[in-house]
PDB file of C-alpha atoms and ligand atoms in Angstrom:
ATOM      1  CA  ALA A  24      35.819  14.542   6.115  1.00  0.00           C
ATOM      2  CA  LYS A  25      38.192  15.754   9.164  1.00  0.00           C
ATOM      3  CA  LYS A  26      42.127  16.489   8.267  1.00  0.00           C
ATOM      4  CA  SER A  27      43.694  13.538   9.080  1.00  0.00           C
ATOM      5  CA  GLY A  28      45.633  12.751   5.862  1.00  0.00           C
ATOM      6  CA  PRO A  29      44.694  12.794   2.043  1.00  0.00           C
ATOM      7  CA  GLY A  30      43.856   8.969   1.809  1.00  0.00           C
ATOM      8  CA  THR A  31      41.592   9.849   5.001  1.00  0.00           C
ATOM      9  CA  ILE A  32      39.830  12.114   2.878  1.00  0.00           C
ATOM     10  CA  ALA A  33      39.455  10.445  -0.382  1.00  0.00           C
ATOM     11  CA  PHE A  34      37.875   7.175   1.786  1.00  0.00           C
ATOM     12  CA  PHE A  35      35.411   9.306   3.448  1.00  0.00           C
ATOM     13  CA  GLU A  36      34.376  10.700   0.207  1.00  0.00           C
ATOM     14  CA  ALA A  37      34.503   7.537  -1.793  1.00  0.00           C
ATOM     15  CA  SER A  38      32.099   6.267   0.953  1.00  0.00           C
ATOM     16  CA  ASP A  39      29.830   9.109   1.632  1.00  0.00           C
ATOM     17  CA  ASP A  40      29.313   8.672  -2.295  1.00  0.00           C
ATOM     18  CA  LYS A  41      29.145   5.466  -2.131  1.00  0.00           C
ATOM     19  CA  SER A  42      26.032   5.489   0.038  1.00  0.00           C
ATOM     20  CA  ALA A  43      24.609   8.430  -1.202  1.00  0.00           C
ATOM     21  CA  ARG A  44      23.983   6.650  -4.744  1.00  0.00           C
ATOM     22  CA  ASP A  45      23.627   3.137  -3.123  1.00  0.00           C
ATOM     23  CA  ARG A  46      20.388   4.702  -1.704  1.00  0.00           C
ATOM     24  CA  ARG A  47      19.389   6.674  -4.662  1.00  0.00           C
ATOM     25  CA  ALA A  48      19.461   3.130  -6.436  1.00  0.00           C
ATOM     26  CA  LEU A  49      16.857   1.786  -3.858  1.00  0.00           C
ATOM     27  CA  GLN A  50      14.657   4.346  -4.121  1.00  0.00           C
ATOM     28  CA  ARG A  51      14.050   3.790  -7.669  1.00  0.00           C
ATOM     29  CA  ASP A  52      14.005   0.239  -7.615  1.00  0.00           C
ATOM     30  CA  LEU A  53      11.232   0.646  -4.685  1.00  0.00           C
ATOM     31  CA  GLU A  54       9.294   2.828  -6.476  1.00  0.00           C
ATOM     32  CA  ARG A  55       8.458  -0.477  -8.916  1.00  0.00           C
ATOM     33  CA  ALA A  56       9.201  -2.706  -6.222  1.00  0.00           C
ATOM     34  CA  ILE A  57       4.914  -2.834  -5.666  1.00  0.00           C
ATOM     35  CA  ASP A  58       4.226  -3.308  -8.935  1.00  0.00           C
ATOM     36  CA  ALA A  59       6.599  -6.049  -9.556  1.00  0.00           C
ATOM     37  CA  ASN A  60       5.514  -8.173  -6.377  1.00  0.00           C
ATOM     38  CA  GLU A  61       8.822  -7.817  -4.527  1.00  0.00           C
ATOM     39  CA  LEU A  62       6.858  -6.884  -1.289  1.00  0.00           C
ATOM     40  CA  PHE A  63       5.260  -9.245   0.887  1.00  0.00           C
ATOM     41  CA  LEU A  64       3.838  -9.523   4.411  1.00  0.00           C
ATOM     42  CA  VAL A  65       4.971 -11.412   7.407  1.00  0.00           C
ATOM     43  CA  TYR A  66       2.709 -12.203  10.531  1.00  0.00           C
ATOM     44  CA  GLN A  67       4.225 -12.020  14.307  1.00  0.00           C
ATOM     45  CA  PRO A  68       1.484 -13.989  16.604  1.00  0.00           C
ATOM     46  CA  PHE A  69       0.502 -12.114  19.928  1.00  0.00           C
ATOM     47  CA  LEU A  70      -0.035 -14.798  22.761  1.00  0.00           C
ATOM     48  CA  ASP A  71      -3.085 -14.116  25.536  1.00  0.00           C
ATOM     49  CA  ILE A  72      -0.717 -15.174  28.662  1.00  0.00           C
ATOM     50  CA  ARG A  73      -4.032 -15.659  30.676  1.00  0.00           C
ATOM     51  CA  THR A  74      -5.920 -18.069  27.750  1.00  0.00           C
ATOM     52  CA  GLY A  75      -3.062 -19.421  25.874  1.00  0.00           C
ATOM     53  CA  ARG A  76      -4.429 -18.786  23.182  1.00  0.00           C
ATOM     54  CA  ILE A  77      -4.007 -16.591  19.580  1.00  0.00           C
ATOM     55  CA  THR A  78      -5.430 -13.089  19.399  1.00  0.00           C
ATOM     56  CA  GLY A  79      -4.137 -11.763  16.519  1.00  0.00           C
ATOM     57  CA  PHE A  80      -0.611 -10.774  14.446  1.00  0.00           C
ATOM     58  CA  GLU A  81       1.661  -8.037  13.286  1.00  0.00           C
ATOM     59  CA  ALA A  82       1.918  -7.671  10.247  1.00  0.00           C
ATOM     60  CA  LEU A  83       6.089  -7.021   9.368  1.00  0.00           C
ATOM     61  CA  LEU A  84       6.895  -5.611   5.551  1.00  0.00           C
ATOM     62  CA  ARG A  85       9.565  -7.844   3.680  1.00  0.00           C
ATOM     63  CA  TRP A  86      10.950  -6.606   0.289  1.00  0.00           C
ATOM     64  CA  GLN A  87      13.017  -9.743  -1.997  1.00  0.00           C
ATOM     65  CA  HIS A  88      15.063  -7.476  -4.046  1.00  0.00           C
ATOM     66  CA  PRO A  89      15.628  -9.009  -7.472  1.00  0.00           C
ATOM     67  CA  GLU A  90      19.734  -9.263  -7.164  1.00  0.00           C
ATOM     68  CA  ARG A  91      20.353  -7.976  -3.632  1.00  0.00           C
ATOM     69  CA  GLY A  92      18.234 -10.240  -1.715  1.00  0.00           C
ATOM     70  CA  LEU A  93      15.841 -10.094   1.612  1.00  0.00           C
ATOM     71  CA  ILE A  94      16.200  -6.287   2.290  1.00  0.00           C
ATOM     72  CA  PRO A  95      15.272  -5.643   6.103  1.00  0.00           C
ATOM     73  CA  PRO A  96      12.486  -3.208   6.742  1.00  0.00           C
ATOM     74  CA  THR A  97      14.631  -1.248   9.063  1.00  0.00           C
ATOM     75  CA  VAL A  98      17.053   0.216   5.569  1.00  0.00           C
ATOM     76  CA  PHE A  99      14.050   0.623   3.437  1.00  0.00           C
ATOM     77  CA  ILE A 100      11.577   2.204   5.567  1.00  0.00           C
ATOM     78  CA  PRO A 101      13.486   5.536   5.556  1.00  0.00           C
ATOM     79  CA  ILE A 102      13.988   5.391   2.292  1.00  0.00           C
ATOM     80  CA  ALA A 103      10.520   5.297   1.438  1.00  0.00           C
ATOM     81  CA  GLU A 104      10.225   7.530   3.586  1.00  0.00           C
ATOM     82  CA  GLU A 105      12.759  10.168   2.384  1.00  0.00           C
ATOM     83  CA  SER A 106      11.095   9.655  -1.290  1.00  0.00           C
ATOM     84  CA  GLY A 107       7.380   9.678  -0.700  1.00  0.00           C
ATOM     85  CA  VAL A 108       6.945   6.252  -1.802  1.00  0.00           C
ATOM     86  CA  ILE A 109       5.728   5.077   2.053  1.00  0.00           C
ATOM     87  CA  HIS A 110       2.252   6.577   1.138  1.00  0.00           C
ATOM     88  CA  GLN A 111       1.589   3.632  -1.752  1.00  0.00           C
ATOM     89  CA  LEU A 112       3.355   1.097   0.773  1.00  0.00           C
ATOM     90  CA  GLY A 113       1.325   2.030   3.465  1.00  0.00           C
ATOM     91  CA  GLU A 114      -1.683   2.119   1.495  1.00  0.00           C
ATOM     92  CA  TRP A 115      -0.797  -1.687  -0.067  1.00  0.00           C
ATOM     93  CA  VAL A 116      -0.004  -2.826   3.600  1.00  0.00           C
ATOM     94  CA  ILE A 117      -3.104  -1.966   4.830  1.00  0.00           C
ATOM     95  CA  ARG A 118      -4.973  -3.910   2.175  1.00  0.00           C
ATOM     96  CA  GLN A 119      -2.979  -6.755   2.189  1.00  0.00           C
ATOM     97  CA  ALA A 120      -4.014  -7.005   5.887  1.00  0.00           C
ATOM     98  CA  CYS A 121      -7.970  -6.536   5.378  1.00  0.00           C
ATOM     99  CA  ALA A 122      -7.908  -9.079   2.657  1.00  0.00           C
ATOM    100  CA  THR A 123      -5.610 -11.621   4.980  1.00  0.00           C
ATOM    101  CA  LEU A 124      -8.074 -10.545   7.845  1.00  0.00           C
ATOM    102  CA  SER A 125     -10.982 -11.833   6.069  1.00  0.00           C
ATOM    103  CA  ARG A 126      -9.355 -14.866   5.234  1.00  0.00           C
ATOM    104  CA  TRP A 127      -8.801 -15.412   9.024  1.00  0.00           C
ATOM    105  CA  PRO A 128     -10.998 -16.364  12.033  1.00  0.00           C
ATOM    106  CA  ASP A 129     -12.907 -13.247  13.417  1.00  0.00           C
ATOM    107  CA  ARG A 130     -11.028 -13.350  16.805  1.00  0.00           C
ATOM    108  CA  ILE A 131      -7.807 -12.363  14.662  1.00  0.00           C
ATOM    109  CA  ARG A 132      -6.833  -9.087  14.614  1.00  0.00           C
ATOM    110  CA  ILE A 133      -3.969  -8.193  12.625  1.00  0.00           C
ATOM    111  CA  ALA A 134      -1.559  -5.073  13.852  1.00  0.00           C
ATOM    112  CA  VAL A 135       0.194  -2.828  10.490  1.00  0.00           C
ATOM    113  CA  ASN A 136       3.470  -0.290  11.661  1.00  0.00           C
ATOM    114  CA  PHE A 137       2.478   3.295  10.279  1.00  0.00           C
ATOM    115  CA  SER A 138       4.959   5.299   9.667  1.00  0.00           C
ATOM    116  CA  ALA A 139       4.991   9.473  10.698  1.00  0.00           C
ATOM    117  CA  VAL A 140       4.304  10.731   7.249  1.00  0.00           C
ATOM    118  CA  GLN A 141       1.593   8.751   6.381  1.00  0.00           C
ATOM    119  CA  PHE A 142      -0.602  11.129   8.174  1.00  0.00           C
ATOM    120  CA  GLN A 143       0.687  14.059   6.095  1.00  0.00           C
ATOM    121  CA  ASN A 144      -1.802  12.579   4.074  1.00  0.00           C
ATOM    122  CA  VAL A 145      -5.441  12.687   5.186  1.00  0.00           C
ATOM    123  CA  GLY A 146      -6.731  10.706   2.169  1.00  0.00           C
ATOM    124  CA  ILE A 147      -5.231   8.262   4.803  1.00  0.00           C
ATOM    125  CA  LEU A 148      -8.655   7.851   6.510  1.00  0.00           C
ATOM    126  CA  GLN A 149     -10.492   7.069   3.081  1.00  0.00           C
ATOM    127  CA  THR A 150      -8.253   4.139   2.368  1.00  0.00           C
ATOM    128  CA  ILE A 151      -8.375   2.442   5.291  1.00  0.00           C
ATOM    129  CA  VAL A 152     -12.315   2.747   5.221  1.00  0.00           C
ATOM    130  CA  GLN A 153     -12.586   1.474   1.740  1.00  0.00           C
ATOM    131  CA  ALA A 154      -9.813  -1.199   2.274  1.00  0.00           C
ATOM    132  CA  LEU A 155     -12.393  -2.850   4.974  1.00  0.00           C
ATOM    133  CA  THR A 156     -15.198  -2.628   3.437  1.00  0.00           C
ATOM    134  CA  ALA A 157     -13.607  -4.338   0.163  1.00  0.00           C
ATOM    135  CA  ALA A 158     -12.748  -7.060   2.193  1.00  0.00           C
ATOM    136  CA  ASN A 159     -16.069  -6.846   4.453  1.00  0.00           C
ATOM    137  CA  VAL A 160     -13.736  -7.030   7.631  1.00  0.00           C
ATOM    138  CA  SER A 161     -14.830  -5.444  10.851  1.00  0.00           C
ATOM    139  CA  PRO A 162     -13.002  -2.085  11.582  1.00  0.00           C
ATOM    140  CA  HIS A 163     -12.062  -3.506  15.777  1.00  0.00           C
ATOM    141  CA  ARG A 164     -10.027  -6.240  13.850  1.00  0.00           C
ATOM    142  CA  LEU A 165      -7.799  -3.664  11.955  1.00  0.00           C
ATOM    143  CA  GLU A 166      -5.073  -2.146  14.583  1.00  0.00           C
ATOM    144  CA  ILE A 167      -2.282   0.609  14.120  1.00  0.00           C
ATOM    145  CA  GLU A 168       0.505   0.464  16.003  1.00  0.00           C
ATOM    146  CA  ILE A 169       2.531   4.412  15.999  1.00  0.00           C
ATOM    147  CA  THR A 170       5.408   5.256  17.859  1.00  0.00           C
ATOM    148  CA  GLU A 171       5.331   8.169  20.552  1.00  0.00           C
ATOM    149  CA  SER A 172       7.249  10.458  18.301  1.00  0.00           C
ATOM    150  CA  MET A 173       4.458  10.473  16.035  1.00  0.00           C
ATOM    151  CA  LEU A 174       2.425  12.752  18.337  1.00  0.00           C
ATOM    152  CA  ILE A 175       4.550  15.048  17.829  1.00  0.00           C
ATOM    153  CA  SER A 176       3.647  18.756  16.734  1.00  0.00           C
ATOM    154  CA  LYS A 177       5.541  18.079  12.956  1.00  0.00           C
ATOM    155  CA  TYR A 178       2.089  15.699  12.358  1.00  0.00           C
ATOM    156  CA  GLY A 179      -0.034  17.731  14.485  1.00  0.00           C
ATOM    157  CA  SER A 180      -2.882  16.304  12.711  1.00  0.00           C
ATOM    158  CA  ALA A 181      -1.679  12.733  13.959  1.00  0.00           C
ATOM    159  CA  PRO A 182      -4.329  13.285  16.888  1.00  0.00           C
ATOM    160  CA  ALA A 183      -7.338  14.154  14.988  1.00  0.00           C
ATOM    161  CA  ILE A 184      -6.458  10.974  12.620  1.00  0.00           C
ATOM    162  CA  LEU A 185      -5.873   8.553  14.788  1.00  0.00           C
ATOM    163  CA  ASN A 186      -9.415   9.975  16.843  1.00  0.00           C
ATOM    164  CA  SER A 187     -11.149   9.776  13.583  1.00  0.00           C
ATOM    165  CA  LEU A 188      -9.728   5.795  13.323  1.00  0.00           C
ATOM    166  CA  ILE A 189     -11.103   5.163  16.222  1.00  0.00           C
ATOM    167  CA  GLU A 190     -14.553   6.585  16.289  1.00  0.00           C
ATOM    168  CA  LEU A 191     -15.045   3.863  13.058  1.00  0.00           C
ATOM    169  CA  GLY A 192     -13.686   1.032  15.049  1.00  0.00           C
ATOM    170  CA  VAL A 193     -10.254   0.729  14.057  1.00  0.00           C
ATOM    171  CA  THR A 194      -7.731   0.234  17.483  1.00  0.00           C
ATOM    172  CA  VAL A 195      -4.903   2.349  18.113  1.00  0.00           C
ATOM    173  CA  ALA A 196      -1.393   0.601  19.680  1.00  0.00           C
ATOM    174  CA  LEU A 197       1.552   2.626  20.687  1.00  0.00           C
ATOM    175  CA  ASP A 198       4.729   0.865  20.013  1.00  0.00           C
ATOM    176  CA  ASP A 199       7.890   0.844  21.561  1.00  0.00           C
ATOM    177  CA  PHE A 200       6.851   2.150  24.733  1.00  0.00           C
ATOM    178  CA  GLY A 201       9.340   3.689  27.009  1.00  0.00           C
ATOM    179  CA  THR A 202      11.853   4.335  24.145  1.00  0.00           C
ATOM    180  CA  GLY A 203      10.369   8.000  23.192  1.00  0.00           C
ATOM    181  CA  PHE A 204       9.615  11.674  25.403  1.00  0.00           C
ATOM    182  CA  SER A 205       6.744  12.440  27.920  1.00  0.00           C
ATOM    183  CA  SER A 206       4.894   9.584  26.510  1.00  0.00           C
ATOM    184  CA  LEU A 207       2.498   9.251  29.394  1.00  0.00           C
ATOM    185  CA  THR A 208       1.209  13.201  27.657  1.00  0.00           C
ATOM    186  CA  TYR A 209       0.368  11.306  24.879  1.00  0.00           C
ATOM    187  CA  LEU A 210      -1.364   8.562  26.653  1.00  0.00           C
ATOM    188  CA  ARG A 211      -4.086  11.488  27.228  1.00  0.00           C
ATOM    189  CA  LYS A 212      -4.396  13.268  23.627  1.00  0.00           C
ATOM    190  CA  VAL A 213      -5.403   9.562  21.567  1.00  0.00           C
ATOM    191  CA  PRO A 214      -7.553   7.129  23.183  1.00  0.00           C
ATOM    192  CA  PHE A 215      -4.760   4.114  22.580  1.00  0.00           C
ATOM    193  CA  SER A 216      -6.275   0.268  22.792  1.00  0.00           C
ATOM    194  CA  ARG A 217      -3.066  -1.199  23.871  1.00  0.00           C
ATOM    195  CA  ILE A 218       0.716  -0.131  25.039  1.00  0.00           C
ATOM    196  CA  LYS A 219       3.334  -2.177  23.578  1.00  0.00           C
ATOM    197  CA  ILE A 220       6.757  -2.101  25.831  1.00  0.00           C
ATOM    198  CA  ASP A 221       9.907  -1.767  24.013  1.00  0.00           C
ATOM    199  CA  GLN A 222      11.949  -5.052  23.383  1.00  0.00           C
ATOM    200  CA  SER A 223      14.810  -3.238  24.970  1.00  0.00           C
ATOM    201  CA  PHE A 224      12.834  -3.686  28.269  1.00  0.00           C
ATOM    202  CA  ILE A 225      12.076  -7.210  27.597  1.00  0.00           C
ATOM    203  CA  ARG A 226      15.470  -8.336  26.624  1.00  0.00           C
ATOM    204  CA  ASP A 227      17.041  -6.394  30.254  1.00  0.00           C
ATOM    205  CA  MET A 228      14.170  -6.740  32.605  1.00  0.00           C
ATOM    206  CA  LEU A 229      15.931 -10.049  34.445  1.00  0.00           C
ATOM    207  CA  THR A 230      18.815  -9.013  34.871  1.00  0.00           C
ATOM    208  CA  GLN A 231      18.645  -5.506  35.269  1.00  0.00           C
ATOM    209  CA  PRO A 232      16.255  -4.409  38.638  1.00  0.00           C
ATOM    210  CA  ASP A 233      15.786  -0.990  36.773  1.00  0.00           C
ATOM    211  CA  CYS A 234      14.271  -2.470  34.078  1.00  0.00           C
ATOM    212  CA  ALA A 235      11.822  -5.216  36.136  1.00  0.00           C
ATOM    213  CA  ALA A 236      10.771  -2.161  37.707  1.00  0.00           C
ATOM    214  CA  ILE A 237       9.764   0.267  34.362  1.00  0.00           C
ATOM    215  CA  VAL A 238       8.157  -3.287  33.181  1.00  0.00           C
ATOM    216  CA  LYS A 239       6.357  -3.856  36.227  1.00  0.00           C
ATOM    217  CA  SER A 240       4.783   0.187  36.359  1.00  0.00           C
ATOM    218  CA  VAL A 241       3.969   0.122  32.419  1.00  0.00           C
ATOM    219  CA  ILE A 242       1.955  -2.726  32.871  1.00  0.00           C
ATOM    220  CA  GLY A 243       0.497  -1.519  36.074  1.00  0.00           C
ATOM    221  CA  LEU A 244      -0.250   1.415  34.461  1.00  0.00           C
ATOM    222  CA  ALA A 245      -1.855   0.336  31.438  1.00  0.00           C
ATOM    223  CA  GLN A 246      -3.901  -1.869  34.134  1.00  0.00           C
ATOM    224  CA  ASP A 247      -4.917   1.606  35.916  1.00  0.00           C
ATOM    225  CA  LEU A 248      -5.520   3.034  31.717  1.00  0.00           C
ATOM    226  CA  GLN A 249      -7.607   0.098  31.854  1.00  0.00           C
ATOM    227  CA  ILE A 250      -5.748  -0.630  28.686  1.00  0.00           C
ATOM    228  CA  GLY A 251      -4.267  -3.767  27.022  1.00  0.00           C
ATOM    229  CA  VAL A 252      -0.229  -3.955  27.393  1.00  0.00           C
ATOM    230  CA  VAL A 253       2.212  -6.374  25.199  1.00  0.00           C
ATOM    231  CA  ALA A 254       5.640  -7.214  25.934  1.00  0.00           C
ATOM    232  CA  GLU A 255       7.621  -7.255  22.825  1.00  0.00           C
ATOM    233  CA  GLY A 256      10.808  -9.651  22.108  1.00  0.00           C
ATOM    234  CA  VAL A 257       9.730 -12.395  24.363  1.00  0.00           C
ATOM    235  CA  GLU A 258      12.414 -14.935  23.521  1.00  0.00           C
ATOM    236  CA  THR A 259      13.144 -17.073  26.647  1.00  0.00           C
ATOM    237  CA  ALA A 260      10.438 -19.229  28.866  1.00  0.00           C
ATOM    238  CA  ASP A 261      11.803 -17.268  31.791  1.00  0.00           C
ATOM    239  CA  GLN A 262      10.586 -13.968  30.428  1.00  0.00           C
ATOM    240  CA  LEU A 263       6.903 -15.438  29.532  1.00  0.00           C
ATOM    241  CA  GLU A 264       6.985 -16.754  33.380  1.00  0.00           C
ATOM    242  CA  TYR A 265       7.838 -13.003  34.996  1.00  0.00           C
ATOM    243  CA  LEU A 266       5.290 -11.697  32.700  1.00  0.00           C
ATOM    244  CA  ARG A 267       2.643 -13.907  33.847  1.00  0.00           C
ATOM    245  CA  GLN A 268       3.405 -13.229  37.483  1.00  0.00           C
ATOM    246  CA  THR A 269       3.233  -9.297  36.520  1.00  0.00           C
ATOM    247  CA  SER A 270       0.147  -9.565  35.028  1.00  0.00           C
ATOM    248  CA  CYS A 271       1.087  -8.715  31.345  1.00  0.00           C
ATOM    249  CA  ASP A 272      -2.160  -9.120  29.031  1.00  0.00           C
ATOM    250  CA  GLU A 273      -0.204 -10.484  25.814  1.00  0.00           C
ATOM    251  CA  VAL A 274       3.438 -11.367  24.535  1.00  0.00           C
ATOM    252  CA  GLN A 275       5.164 -11.549  21.411  1.00  0.00           C
ATOM    253  CA  GLY A 276       8.609 -12.857  20.326  1.00  0.00           C
ATOM    254  CA  TYR A 277      10.726 -15.297  19.051  1.00  0.00           C
ATOM    255  CA  LEU A 278       9.698 -17.867  22.225  1.00  0.00           C
ATOM    256  CA  ILE A 279       5.635 -17.742  20.882  1.00  0.00           C
ATOM    257  CA  GLY A 280       6.329 -17.410  17.147  1.00  0.00           C
ATOM    258  CA  ARG A 281       8.301 -15.430  14.141  1.00  0.00           C
ATOM    259  CA  PRO A 282       7.104 -14.079  12.030  1.00  0.00           C
ATOM    260  CA  MET A 283       5.386 -16.436   9.151  1.00  0.00           C
ATOM    261  CA  SER A 284       3.967 -16.246   5.830  1.00  0.00           C
ATOM    262  CA  ALA A 285      -0.056 -15.706   5.714  1.00  0.00           C
ATOM    263  CA  SER A 286      -0.666 -19.188   3.751  1.00  0.00           C
ATOM    264  CA  GLU A 287       1.408 -20.901   6.603  1.00  0.00           C
ATOM    265  CA  ILE A 288      -0.793 -19.476   9.137  1.00  0.00           C
ATOM    266  CA  SER A 289      -3.868 -20.126   7.196  1.00  0.00           C
ATOM    267  CA  ALA A 290      -2.933 -23.691   7.378  1.00  0.00           C
ATOM    268  CA  LEU A 291      -2.533 -23.964  10.625  1.00  0.00           C
ATOM    269  CA  PHE A 292      -6.033 -22.074  11.093  1.00  0.00           C
ATOM    270  CA  ASP A 293      -7.822 -24.673   8.428  1.00  0.00           C
ATOM    271  CA  ARG A 294      -6.058 -27.327   9.895  1.00  0.00           C
ATOM    272  CA  SER A 295      -7.498 -26.798  13.928  1.00  0.00           C
ATOM    273  CA  SER A 296     -10.445 -26.032  12.436  1.00  0.00           C
ATOM    274  CA  ARG A 297     -10.928 -29.525  11.093  1.00  0.00           C
ATOM    275  CA  GLN A 298      -9.979 -31.351  14.247  1.00  0.00           C
TER     276      GLN A 298
HETATM  277  P1  C2E B 327       8.951  -3.024  15.375  1.00  0.00           P
HETATM  278  O1  C2E B 327       7.076  -2.562  14.855  1.00  0.00           O
HETATM  279  O2  C2E B 327       8.910  -2.640  16.721  1.00  0.00           O
HETATM  280  O3  C2E B 327       8.764  -4.614  15.059  1.00  0.00           O
HETATM  281  C1  C2E B 327       9.306  -5.152  15.632  1.00  0.00           C
HETATM  282  C2  C2E B 327      10.660  -5.840  15.181  1.00  0.00           C
HETATM  283  O4  C2E B 327      11.136  -6.791  16.045  1.00  0.00           O
HETATM  284  C3  C2E B 327      10.734  -6.801  13.986  1.00  0.00           C
HETATM  285  O5  C2E B 327      11.707  -6.378  12.842  1.00  0.00           O
HETATM  286  C4  C2E B 327      10.262  -8.225  14.651  1.00  0.00           C
HETATM  287  O6  C2E B 327      10.779  -9.134  13.700  1.00  0.00           O
HETATM  288  C5  C2E B 327      11.487  -8.345  15.914  1.00  0.00           C
HETATM  289  N1  C2E B 327      11.299  -9.287  16.669  1.00  0.00           N
HETATM  290  C6  C2E B 327       9.792  -9.756  16.774  1.00  0.00           C
HETATM  291  N2  C2E B 327      10.404 -10.699  17.920  1.00  0.00           N
HETATM  292  C7  C2E B 327      11.545 -11.043  18.506  1.00  0.00           C
HETATM  293  C8  C2E B 327      12.461 -11.290  19.164  1.00  0.00           C
HETATM  294  O7  C2E B 327      11.964 -12.328  19.912  1.00  0.00           O
HETATM  295  N3  C2E B 327      13.760 -10.825  19.349  1.00  0.00           N
HETATM  296  C9  C2E B 327      14.217 -10.256  18.558  1.00  0.00           C
HETATM  297  N4  C2E B 327      16.061  -9.712  19.038  1.00  0.00           N
HETATM  298  N5  C2E B 327      13.403  -9.432  17.672  1.00  0.00           N
HETATM  299  C10 C2E B 327      12.484  -9.617  17.556  1.00  0.00           C
HETATM  300  P2  C2E B 327      11.108  -5.874  11.713  1.00  0.00           P
HETATM  301  O8  C2E B 327      10.667  -7.065  11.082  1.00  0.00           O
HETATM  302  O9  C2E B 327      12.807  -6.352  11.226  1.00  0.00           O
HETATM  303  O10 C2E B 327      11.022  -4.467  11.723  1.00  0.00           O
HETATM  304  C11 C2E B 327      12.032  -3.620  12.047  1.00  0.00           C
HETATM  305  C12 C2E B 327      10.785  -2.512  11.879  1.00  0.00           C
HETATM  306  O11 C2E B 327      10.010  -1.909  10.608  1.00  0.00           O
HETATM  307  C13 C2E B 327       9.615  -2.353  13.190  1.00  0.00           C
HETATM  308  O12 C2E B 327       9.986  -2.536  14.185  1.00  0.00           O
HETATM  309  C14 C2E B 327       9.091  -1.474  12.504  1.00  0.00           C
HETATM  310  O13 C2E B 327       9.255  -0.139  12.983  1.00  0.00           O
HETATM  311  C15 C2E B 327       9.550  -1.524  10.494  1.00  0.00           C
HETATM  312  N6  C2E B 327       8.300  -2.050  10.176  1.00  0.00           N
HETATM  313  C16 C2E B 327       8.468  -2.948   9.620  1.00  0.00           C
HETATM  314  N7  C2E B 327       6.944  -3.467   8.843  1.00  0.00           N
HETATM  315  C17 C2E B 327       6.627  -2.377   8.522  1.00  0.00           C
HETATM  316  C18 C2E B 327       5.600  -1.067   7.522  1.00  0.00           C
HETATM  317  O14 C2E B 327       4.530  -1.975   7.106  1.00  0.00           O
HETATM  318  N8  C2E B 327       4.981  -0.229   7.784  1.00  0.00           N
HETATM  319  C19 C2E B 327       6.103   0.777   8.452  1.00  0.00           C
HETATM  320  N9  C2E B 327       6.138   2.052   8.690  1.00  0.00           N
HETATM  321  N10 C2E B 327       7.456   0.614   9.094  1.00  0.00           N
HETATM  322  C20 C2E B 327       7.463  -1.219   9.175  1.00  0.00           C
HETATM  323 CA1   CA B 328       5.211  -2.614  15.428  1.00  0.00          CA
HETATM  324 CA1   CA B 329       7.657  -2.120  17.903  1.00  0.00          CA
HETATM  325 CA1   CA B 330      10.695  -1.034  17.202  1.00  0.00          CA
END
């Protein structure tokens, strides 16, 4: 707190205390959340622009807190990372995603998000193999989404673990592309299957020429590297049309579909297979 009158100091200290207490309370609640069945995954589709078909889904974690209601991952993931609960959360997400894959058509993949700290646990490799085996799911149907910041030296074992996963057949996507540092270096360290262009670029590409230039060059880069490219956060038909014209492979966003429950999606698959 800065010296701007006693009232101000008291105010800041009180609110800091409160938010620290809040975090600790949430941290404790999170430790029981898995066993209490308060966590669930929602799935948001990827659309192949050329074929017009759904190719897969990204699994996004949700927490239905008994008193506080629905808490978004942007709030509880950092808390889980801080306390280390992220390891259990991450393993739960992988097992859940594999079980869901076993119920969906073979052509469908599921992408799960990974936190950097999960790479500090080398056991993660075995967890993934076990989850795939238990669900009898082919490894190429599981994708891991990581961000550039996870490949910094602090998480030295990340590239090694990722390369082992890729040897198993699991694919890896580079998430939020363009928002981190020296992305291009990392493209050489890990054989990514896909780049996901961050939604901030998609949001502004039709109004800001520099943004459009970046989107076009990332799509070109992916093509030259012979890897896939996904545009995130597509909300309008004009954005989709622009991405079609620039030969983007896949799109994701509210225009294509909001995140949905596994059972809603299963019902859609069942209906289309009966037609
Ligand atoms: P992300 O991986 O970049 O996920 C994309 C976020 O954008 C999701 O928010 C999604 O619901 C939202 N989104 C999708 N389409 C649109 C759109 O058209 N417009 C806009 N404005 N937003 C859109 P969500 O579900 O709140 O997740 C936020 C972040 O939390 C994720 O960002 C990811 O970093 C993290 N997260 C979610 N689930 C997990 C998880 O299981 N493990 C870890 N480690 N992180 C997770
Ligand atoms: Ca993601
Ligand atoms: Ca993203
Ligand atoms: Ca993000």
